[in-house]
Amino acid sequence: MSGFVEKPEPLQVPGLVHLHTGKVRDLYRNEAGDLVMVASDRISAYDWVLPTEIPDKGRVLTQLSLWWFDRLTDLAPNHVISTDLPDGAPAEWAGRTLICRSLRMTPVECVARGYLTGSGLAEYEQTRTVCGLALPEGLVDGSELPAPIFTPATKAAVGDHDENVSYEEVARQVGAETAALLRRTTLDVYGRARDIARDRGIILADTKFEFGFDAEDRLVLADEVLTPDSSRFWPAASWEPGHAQPSYDKQYVRDWLTSSASGWDRASEQPPPELPGEVVDATRAKYLDAYELLTGTRW
Ligand SMILES: Nc1ncnc2c1ncn2[C@@H]1O[C@H](COP(=O)(O)OP(=O)(O)OP(=O)(O)O)[C@@H](O)[C@H]1O
Ligand SMILES: [Mg+2]
């Protein structure tokens, strides 16, 4: 079992039709037919949406995505139409709501990796490959790869793992031309973002993009981009391959959940417990740190 401990009731806003409650975002359609994407303060870990929220998280993700979108437009157009709050929307939606073009989404999580860790490392240790791509001997947790690689995954339903797949499998699913476009755009955008982050003392170890096609069949960058939820950011100053790197994300939550302090057994199929105040505060601080370091502005 996994997913929501308790699925939240969608807010009713006149003029908006609720479409979907994702792990983090709530999706609505407005009267113009555009998508209204509201990033909540929900946090997920180990395939569970936790029962405790992280204050301001949704705003941080939204503002950071907007900051990145602005720096990527020459490489990929994005789905944002406006940051205006829809009429009748509650005040707490301010700063966390984007009006976006509704796209035909490709069913691929477009992951770029410049460093080896996580599911990439797990596969490498078994086969010396990641998503079927051969890598040199001798890499360890946190190693920089000889060059960034495209390691796609299929999008899972709430509560399921995304599954790494080969490039050939993506080409079978979306066609060779689209697969090539996804790979090229993913690596181009990763390269730009990695360089920007590096200038600010942050390693962008890996990241996930979602793309869709607009009415004119142009590839458009969608969802959120280059946030702590979709990326691994490591402080460059303390980077040291050979063990897990500290990161600006929910690592603190994951570590607490799997520690004896939480009383939770990940394998038990029982829902995870509420987070204590200090875990909430430390996690919120990590998200804010990521925002402030990358953008160079105070939250
Ligand atoms: N421009 C867009 N057009 C259509 N769908 C989009 C667009 N941008 C993002 N999405 C979709 O909106 C959803 C965002 O919600 P969220 O990130 O909370 O979901 P998730 O947990 O990643 O996945 P799921 O929706 O399966 O729960 C994703 O399903 C994403 O694919
Ligand atoms: Mg998502």
Coordinates of C-alpha atoms and ligand atoms in Angstrom, one line a residue:
M1 CA 0.0 0.0 0.0
S2 CA 1.0 3.6 -0.6
G3 CA -0.4 6.8 -2.0
F4 CA -2.3 9.2 0.1
V5 CA -2.8 8.7 3.9
E6 CA -5.9 10.8 3.4
K7 CA -6.7 12.3 0.0
P8 CA -7.6 15.9 0.4
E9 CA -11.0 17.2 -0.9
P10 CA -10.4 19.6 -3.8
L11 CA -11.4 23.2 -3.2
Q12 CA -14.4 24.4 -5.2
V13 CA -13.8 27.6 -7.0
P14 CA -16.5 29.1 -9.2
G15 CA -15.5 28.9 -12.9
L16 CA -12.9 26.2 -12.3
V17 CA -13.5 22.5 -12.9
H18 CA -11.4 20.2 -10.8
L19 CA -9.5 17.7 -12.9
H20 CA -7.0 15.8 -10.8
T21 CA -5.4 15.7 -7.4
G22 CA -1.7 14.8 -7.9
K23 CA 0.7 14.0 -5.1
V24 CA 1.7 17.7 -4.9
R25 CA -0.4 19.6 -7.3
D26 CA -4.1 20.1 -7.8
L27 CA -5.2 20.6 -11.4
Y28 CA -8.3 22.6 -12.6
R29 CA -9.6 23.8 -15.9
N30 CA -10.7 27.4 -16.3
E31 CA -13.5 28.7 -18.6
A32 CA -10.9 29.5 -21.3
G33 CA -9.9 25.8 -21.3
D34 CA -6.5 26.5 -19.8
L35 CA -5.0 24.5 -17.0
V36 CA -4.9 26.0 -13.5
M37 CA -2.0 24.3 -11.5
V38 CA -2.0 24.8 -7.8
A39 CA 1.1 23.6 -5.9
S40 CA 0.1 22.5 -2.4
D41 CA 2.4 22.2 0.6
R42 CA 2.1 18.4 0.4
I43 CA 5.3 16.3 0.5
S44 CA 5.8 12.8 -0.6
A45 CA 8.4 10.3 0.4
Y46 CA 8.8 6.5 -0.3
D47 CA 5.7 6.7 -2.5
W48 CA 3.5 8.1 0.2
V49 CA 2.0 11.5 0.4
L50 CA 2.8 12.3 4.1
P51 CA 0.0 13.4 6.5
T52 CA 2.0 16.6 7.4
E53 CA 2.5 19.6 5.1
I54 CA 5.6 21.8 4.8
P55 CA 4.6 25.4 5.0
D56 CA 5.4 27.5 1.9
K57 CA 6.7 24.5 0.0
G58 CA 4.2 24.9 -2.9
R59 CA 5.2 28.6 -3.2
V60 CA 8.9 27.8 -3.3
L61 CA 8.4 25.2 -6.0
T62 CA 6.3 27.5 -8.1
Q63 CA 8.6 30.6 -7.8
L64 CA 11.7 28.5 -8.4
S65 CA 10.1 26.9 -11.5
L66 CA 9.2 30.4 -12.8
W67 CA 12.8 31.6 -12.2
W68 CA 14.2 28.7 -14.2
F69 CA 11.6 28.8 -17.0
D70 CA 12.8 32.4 -17.7
R71 CA 16.3 31.2 -18.1
L72 CA 15.4 28.4 -20.5
T73 CA 13.0 29.9 -23.0
D74 CA 15.6 29.9 -25.9
L75 CA 16.0 26.1 -25.4
A76 CA 12.4 25.1 -24.8
P77 CA 9.2 27.1 -24.6
N78 CA 7.2 26.5 -21.4
H79 CA 3.6 26.0 -20.5
V80 CA 3.1 29.1 -18.3
I81 CA 0.5 31.6 -19.5
S82 CA 0.1 33.7 -16.4
T83 CA 0.6 33.9 -12.7
D84 CA -2.6 35.8 -12.1
L85 CA -4.8 34.4 -9.4
P86 CA -8.1 33.2 -10.9
D87 CA -11.2 35.3 -9.9
G88 CA -12.7 33.8 -6.7
A89 CA -9.6 31.8 -5.8
P90 CA -8.7 31.7 -2.1
A91 CA -5.8 34.0 -0.9
E92 CA -3.7 30.9 0.0
W93 CA -3.4 30.1 -3.7
A94 CA -1.3 33.3 -4.2
G95 CA 2.2 32.5 -5.3
R96 CA 1.5 28.8 -5.8
T97 CA -0.9 29.0 -8.8
L98 CA 0.0 29.0 -12.5
I99 CA -2.3 29.3 -15.4
C100 CA -0.8 27.0 -18.1
R101 CA -1.4 25.7 -21.5
S102 CA -3.1 22.4 -21.4
L103 CA -0.8 20.1 -23.3
R104 CA -0.8 16.6 -24.8
M105 CA 1.7 15.2 -22.3
T106 CA 4.2 12.6 -23.3
P107 CA 4.1 9.6 -21.0
V108 CA 7.8 9.9 -20.2
E109 CA 9.6 11.2 -17.2
C110 CA 12.6 12.8 -18.9
V111 CA 15.5 12.4 -16.5
A112 CA 19.0 13.7 -17.1
R113 CA 21.8 12.6 -14.9
G114 CA 25.3 14.2 -14.6
Y115 CA 26.2 12.2 -11.5
L116 CA 25.5 8.7 -10.3
T117 CA 23.2 8.0 -7.4
G118 CA 19.7 6.8 -6.5
S119 CA 18.1 4.3 -8.9
G120 CA 20.9 5.0 -11.4
L121 CA 23.5 3.8 -8.9
A122 CA 21.4 0.7 -8.0
E123 CA 21.2 -0.3 -11.7
Y124 CA 24.9 0.4 -12.2
E125 CA 25.9 -1.8 -9.3
Q126 CA 24.0 -4.7 -10.9
T127 CA 24.9 -4.3 -14.6
R128 CA 27.4 -1.4 -15.1
T129 CA 24.6 0.3 -17.0
V130 CA 21.9 2.9 -16.4
C131 CA 18.7 2.6 -18.4
G132 CA 20.7 0.2 -20.6
L133 CA 23.5 2.7 -21.2
A134 CA 27.0 1.3 -20.6
L135 CA 29.1 3.2 -18.1
P136 CA 32.8 2.9 -17.2
E137 CA 34.0 0.7 -14.3
G138 CA 34.9 2.3 -11.0
L139 CA 32.0 4.7 -10.4
V140 CA 30.7 5.1 -6.9
D141 CA 27.8 6.9 -5.2
G142 CA 28.1 10.6 -6.2
S143 CA 30.6 10.1 -9.1
E144 CA 30.4 12.6 -12.0
L145 CA 29.5 10.8 -15.2
P146 CA 31.8 11.1 -18.2
A147 CA 29.0 13.1 -19.8
P148 CA 25.3 13.7 -18.8
I149 CA 23.0 10.9 -19.8
F150 CA 19.3 10.7 -20.7
T151 CA 17.7 8.1 -18.4
P152 CA 13.9 8.1 -19.1
A153 CA 11.3 6.5 -16.8
T154 CA 7.7 5.7 -17.4
K155 CA 5.2 7.7 -15.4
A156 CA 3.5 5.7 -12.7
A157 CA 0.1 6.2 -11.1
V158 CA -0.1 7.6 -7.6
G159 CA 1.4 5.1 -5.2
D160 CA 3.6 3.3 -7.8
H161 CA 7.2 3.7 -8.5
D162 CA 8.3 5.3 -11.8
E163 CA 10.2 2.7 -13.7
N164 CA 13.5 3.3 -15.5
V165 CA 13.3 2.3 -19.2
S166 CA 15.7 2.1 -22.1
Y167 CA 15.8 4.7 -24.8
E168 CA 14.6 2.1 -27.2
E169 CA 11.5 1.5 -25.1
V170 CA 10.7 5.2 -25.2
A171 CA 11.2 5.2 -29.0
R172 CA 8.7 2.3 -29.2
Q173 CA 6.2 4.2 -27.1
V174 CA 6.4 7.7 -28.6
G175 CA 8.1 7.2 -31.9
A176 CA 11.8 7.6 -32.9
E177 CA 11.5 11.3 -33.8
T178 CA 9.8 12.3 -30.6
A179 CA 12.2 10.2 -28.5
A180 CA 15.2 11.9 -30.2
L181 CA 13.6 15.3 -29.5
L182 CA 12.9 14.5 -25.9
R183 CA 16.5 13.3 -25.3
R184 CA 18.1 16.3 -27.1
T185 CA 15.9 18.9 -25.3
T186 CA 16.3 17.2 -21.9
L187 CA 20.1 17.2 -22.2
D188 CA 20.2 20.8 -23.5
V189 CA 18.1 22.1 -20.7
Y190 CA 20.1 20.0 -18.1
G191 CA 23.4 21.4 -19.4
R192 CA 22.2 25.0 -19.1
A193 CA 20.8 24.5 -15.6
R194 CA 23.9 22.6 -14.4
D195 CA 26.1 25.5 -15.5
I196 CA 23.8 28.1 -13.8
A197 CA 23.7 26.0 -10.6
R198 CA 27.5 25.4 -10.6
D199 CA 28.1 29.2 -10.7
R200 CA 26.1 29.4 -7.5
G201 CA 28.0 26.6 -5.7
I202 CA 25.4 23.9 -6.3
I203 CA 25.7 20.6 -8.2
L204 CA 22.7 19.7 -10.2
A205 CA 23.2 15.9 -9.9
D206 CA 20.1 14.9 -11.8
T207 CA 16.7 16.2 -12.7
K208 CA 13.4 15.2 -14.2
F209 CA 11.4 17.1 -16.8
E210 CA 7.9 16.5 -18.3
F211 CA 7.1 17.7 -21.8
G212 CA 4.0 18.0 -23.8
F213 CA 2.9 19.0 -27.3
D214 CA 0.9 22.2 -27.9
A215 CA -1.8 22.6 -30.6
E216 CA 0.9 23.4 -33.1
D217 CA 2.7 20.2 -32.3
R218 CA 5.6 22.1 -30.7
L219 CA 7.4 20.5 -27.8
V220 CA 6.8 22.5 -24.6
L221 CA 8.3 22.2 -21.1
A222 CA 5.6 21.5 -18.6
D223 CA 5.0 20.7 -14.9
E224 CA 7.6 22.1 -12.5
V225 CA 11.3 22.4 -13.4
L226 CA 14.5 22.2 -11.5
T227 CA 13.0 22.2 -8.0
P228 CA 14.1 20.2 -5.0
D229 CA 11.2 17.9 -5.7
S230 CA 12.3 17.1 -9.2
S231 CA 16.1 17.4 -8.9
R232 CA 19.0 16.5 -6.7
F233 CA 20.9 19.6 -5.6
W234 CA 24.2 19.1 -3.7
P235 CA 26.4 21.7 -2.1
A236 CA 29.5 21.7 -4.4
A237 CA 31.8 22.5 -1.5
S238 CA 31.1 19.3 0.3
W239 CA 30.9 17.0 -2.7
E240 CA 32.8 13.8 -2.1
P241 CA 32.0 10.7 -4.1
G242 CA 31.8 7.4 -2.2
H243 CA 28.8 8.0 -0.1
A244 CA 25.4 9.7 -0.1
Q245 CA 25.7 13.5 -0.6
P246 CA 23.8 16.0 1.6
S247 CA 21.1 17.6 -0.5
Y248 CA 18.7 20.5 -0.6
D249 CA 15.5 18.4 -0.6
K250 CA 13.4 16.0 1.5
Q251 CA 16.4 13.9 2.5
Y252 CA 15.8 15.1 6.1
V253 CA 12.3 13.7 6.0
R254 CA 13.4 10.4 4.5
D255 CA 16.1 10.0 7.1
W256 CA 13.7 10.7 9.9
L257 CA 11.0 8.3 8.5
T258 CA 13.5 5.5 8.3
S259 CA 15.1 6.2 11.7
S260 CA 13.8 4.5 14.9
A261 CA 12.5 7.9 16.1
S262 CA 9.6 7.7 13.6
G263 CA 8.4 4.3 14.8
W264 CA 7.5 3.6 11.1
D265 CA 8.4 0.5 9.3
R266 CA 8.7 1.2 5.6
A267 CA 8.0 -2.4 4.7
S268 CA 4.9 -2.7 6.9
E269 CA 2.4 -1.2 4.4
Q270 CA 1.2 1.0 7.2
P271 CA 0.9 4.7 6.4
P272 CA 3.8 6.9 7.6
P273 CA 3.2 9.1 10.8
E274 CA 2.9 12.8 11.2
L275 CA 6.2 14.7 11.1
P276 CA 7.4 16.4 14.3
G277 CA 7.7 20.2 14.3
E278 CA 11.5 20.1 14.1
V279 CA 11.5 17.9 11.0
V280 CA 9.0 20.2 9.3
D281 CA 11.1 23.3 10.2
A282 CA 14.4 21.7 9.0
T283 CA 12.7 20.6 5.7
R284 CA 11.2 24.0 5.1
A285 CA 14.6 25.5 5.7
K286 CA 16.1 23.2 3.0
Y287 CA 13.6 24.2 0.4
L288 CA 14.2 27.9 1.2
D289 CA 17.9 27.4 1.1
A290 CA 17.7 25.9 -2.4
Y291 CA 15.6 28.8 -3.5
E292 CA 17.8 31.5 -2.0
L293 CA 21.1 29.9 -3.2
L294 CA 19.9 29.4 -6.7
T295 CA 18.1 32.7 -7.3
G296 CA 20.5 34.8 -5.2
T297 CA 17.5 36.5 -3.6
R298 CA 15.9 36.2 -0.1
W299 CA 12.7 34.3 0.2
Ligands
LIG1 N1 0.8 21.8 -19.2 C1 0.3 20.6 -18.7 N2 -0.7 20.0 -19.4 C2 -1.2 18.8 -18.9 N3 -0.8 18.2 -17.8 C3 0.2 18.8 -17.1 C4 0.8 20.0 -17.6 N4 1.8 20.3 -16.7 C5 1.8 19.3 -15.8 N5 0.9 18.4 -16.0 C6 0.5 17.2 -15.2 O1 0.0 17.7 -13.9 C7 0.3 16.8 -12.9 C8 1.0 17.5 -11.7 O2 0.6 17.0 -10.5 P1 1.7 16.3 -9.5 O3 3.1 16.7 -9.8 O4 1.2 16.5 -8.1 O5 1.4 14.8 -9.9 P2 2.4 13.6 -9.7 O6 2.2 13.1 -8.4 O7 3.7 13.9 -10.2 O8 1.7 12.6 -10.7 P3 0.2 12.2 -10.6 O9 -0.5 13.3 -11.3 O10 0.2 10.9 -11.4 O11 -0.2 12.0 -9.2 C9 1.2 15.7 -13.5 O12 0.4 14.6 -13.8 C10 1.7 16.3 -14.8 O13 2.0 15.4 -15.7
MG2 MG 4.8 15.6 -10.4

